[in-house]
Amino acid sequence: MLNINQKRQLTFEWFKSTDRIKDLDVARRFVRLAATDLDLRALRKLRRQAGCDEEKVREVDCDALALINSYRPPRRFSEKQKNRKIEKMDRVAVRALFVAFFDDPEMTP
């Protein structure tokens, strides 16, 4: 399991390379989310267009690195799921469920 700094480093390595996200072995989801949320694909295109201009490449790399290092991916759970309250069944309802289940000849062997 990689920590967030290692994932950020892999994202920056992907940014500098010509590889596709699909070709990555680890942290694929993180890189995909960062590329989409931070619009890294457009910056990557600018980097490629800069070609031999080292100053422009360095500038784009610095911008991308600053964006990547400040990036935190969104949580997997939505706010609806986070704030959802689970209601407990009272003893009478649980007992009625068990009695109905075990009294049914199709459900018991």
Short mmCIF file of C-alpha atoms in Angstrom, two decimals:
data_model
loop_
_atom_site.label_atom_id
_atom_site.label_comp_id
_atom_site.label_asym_id
_atom_site.label_seq_id
_atom_site.Cartn_x
_atom_site.Cartn_y
_atom_site.Cartn_z
CA MET A 1 0.00 0.00 0.00
CA LEU A 2 1.45 3.32 -1.06
CA ASN A 3 1.15 6.47 1.00
CA ILE A 4 -0.08 9.73 -0.50
CA ASN A 5 3.42 11.14 -1.11
CA GLN A 6 4.44 8.05 -3.07
CA LYS A 7 1.26 8.31 -5.13
CA ARG A 8 2.01 11.97 -5.82
CA GLN A 9 5.52 11.05 -6.91
CA LEU A 10 4.16 8.40 -9.29
CA THR A 11 1.70 10.95 -10.66
CA PHE A 12 4.53 13.39 -11.39
CA GLU A 13 6.58 10.62 -13.03
CA TRP A 14 3.57 9.79 -15.21
CA PHE A 15 3.23 13.48 -16.04
CA LYS A 16 6.83 13.67 -17.28
CA SER A 17 6.63 10.42 -19.27
CA THR A 18 4.76 9.55 -22.44
CA ASP A 19 3.07 6.52 -20.87
CA ARG A 20 -0.65 6.07 -20.57
CA ILE A 21 -2.39 5.78 -17.22
CA LYS A 22 -3.61 2.35 -18.27
CA ASP A 23 0.01 1.14 -18.39
CA LEU A 24 0.70 1.95 -14.73
CA ASP A 25 0.96 -0.94 -12.28
CA VAL A 26 0.10 0.88 -9.06
CA ALA A 27 -1.82 4.01 -8.03
CA ARG A 28 -3.78 4.01 -11.28
CA ARG A 29 -6.96 5.37 -9.67
CA PHE A 30 -5.07 8.19 -7.94
CA VAL A 31 -3.29 9.22 -11.14
CA ARG A 32 -6.53 9.13 -13.13
CA LEU A 33 -8.36 11.27 -10.56
CA ALA A 34 -5.48 13.75 -10.36
CA ALA A 35 -5.21 13.99 -14.14
CA THR A 36 -8.91 14.72 -14.43
CA ASP A 37 -9.34 17.03 -11.44
CA LEU A 38 -6.15 19.04 -12.01
CA ASP A 39 -6.37 19.04 -15.81
CA LEU A 40 -2.89 17.51 -16.03
CA ARG A 41 -3.50 16.24 -19.54
CA ALA A 42 -3.60 19.81 -20.85
CA LEU A 43 -0.41 20.68 -18.97
CA ARG A 44 1.18 17.52 -20.32
CA LYS A 45 0.25 18.63 -23.82
CA LEU A 46 1.84 22.04 -23.17
CA ARG A 47 4.97 20.29 -21.94
CA ARG A 48 5.12 18.20 -25.09
CA GLN A 49 4.63 21.29 -27.27
CA ALA A 50 7.47 23.10 -25.48
CA GLY A 51 9.82 20.51 -26.94
CA CYS A 52 13.44 21.66 -26.61
CA ASP A 53 12.70 24.85 -24.68
CA GLU A 54 14.12 23.77 -21.30
CA GLU A 55 12.90 26.89 -19.51
CA LYS A 56 9.30 26.37 -20.63
CA VAL A 57 9.45 22.65 -19.74
CA ARG A 58 10.83 23.49 -16.29
CA GLU A 59 8.07 26.07 -15.76
CA VAL A 60 5.33 23.61 -16.71
CA ASP A 61 6.93 20.94 -14.50
CA CYS A 62 6.99 23.32 -11.53
CA ASP A 63 3.33 24.21 -12.05
CA ALA A 64 2.33 20.56 -12.33
CA LEU A 65 4.39 19.57 -9.29
CA ALA A 66 2.77 22.30 -7.19
CA LEU A 67 -0.69 21.15 -8.26
CA ILE A 68 0.07 17.49 -7.64
CA ASN A 69 1.63 18.08 -4.21
CA SER A 70 -1.43 19.99 -3.04
CA TYR A 71 -3.91 17.45 -4.44
CA ARG A 72 -6.05 15.32 -2.18
CA PRO A 73 -8.44 12.90 -3.90
CA PRO A 74 -12.13 13.05 -3.06
CA ARG A 75 -13.54 10.62 -0.53
CA ARG A 76 -15.09 7.46 -1.88
CA PHE A 77 -18.27 7.80 0.15
CA SER A 78 -20.82 10.44 -0.56
CA GLU A 79 -22.18 12.72 2.11
CA LYS A 80 -25.50 10.88 1.98
CA GLN A 81 -23.82 7.64 3.00
CA LYS A 82 -21.72 9.36 5.64
CA ASN A 83 -24.71 10.99 7.36
CA ARG A 84 -27.01 8.00 7.01
CA LYS A 85 -28.34 6.69 10.29
CA ILE A 86 -28.97 3.00 10.70
CA GLU A 87 -32.09 2.19 12.63
CA LYS A 88 -31.88 -0.76 14.94
CA MET A 89 -34.66 -3.31 15.09
CA ASP A 90 -36.28 -3.74 18.46
CA ARG A 91 -36.38 -7.14 20.15
CA VAL A 92 -39.99 -7.80 19.24
CA ALA A 93 -39.34 -7.24 15.52
CA VAL A 94 -36.23 -9.46 15.58
CA ARG A 95 -38.13 -12.21 17.39
CA ALA A 96 -41.01 -11.99 14.91
CA LEU A 97 -38.55 -12.26 12.02
CA PHE A 98 -36.91 -15.38 13.48
CA VAL A 99 -40.25 -17.02 14.27
CA ALA A 100 -41.54 -16.32 10.77
CA PHE A 101 -38.34 -17.70 9.22
CA PHE A 102 -38.12 -20.89 11.26
CA ASP A 103 -41.85 -21.61 11.16
CA ASP A 104 -41.81 -21.58 7.36
CA PRO A 105 -41.31 -25.22 6.19
CA GLU A 106 -39.73 -24.10 2.91
CA MET A 107 -36.98 -22.19 4.69
CA THR A 108 -35.96 -24.84 7.21
CA PRO A 109 -34.64 -28.30 6.35
#
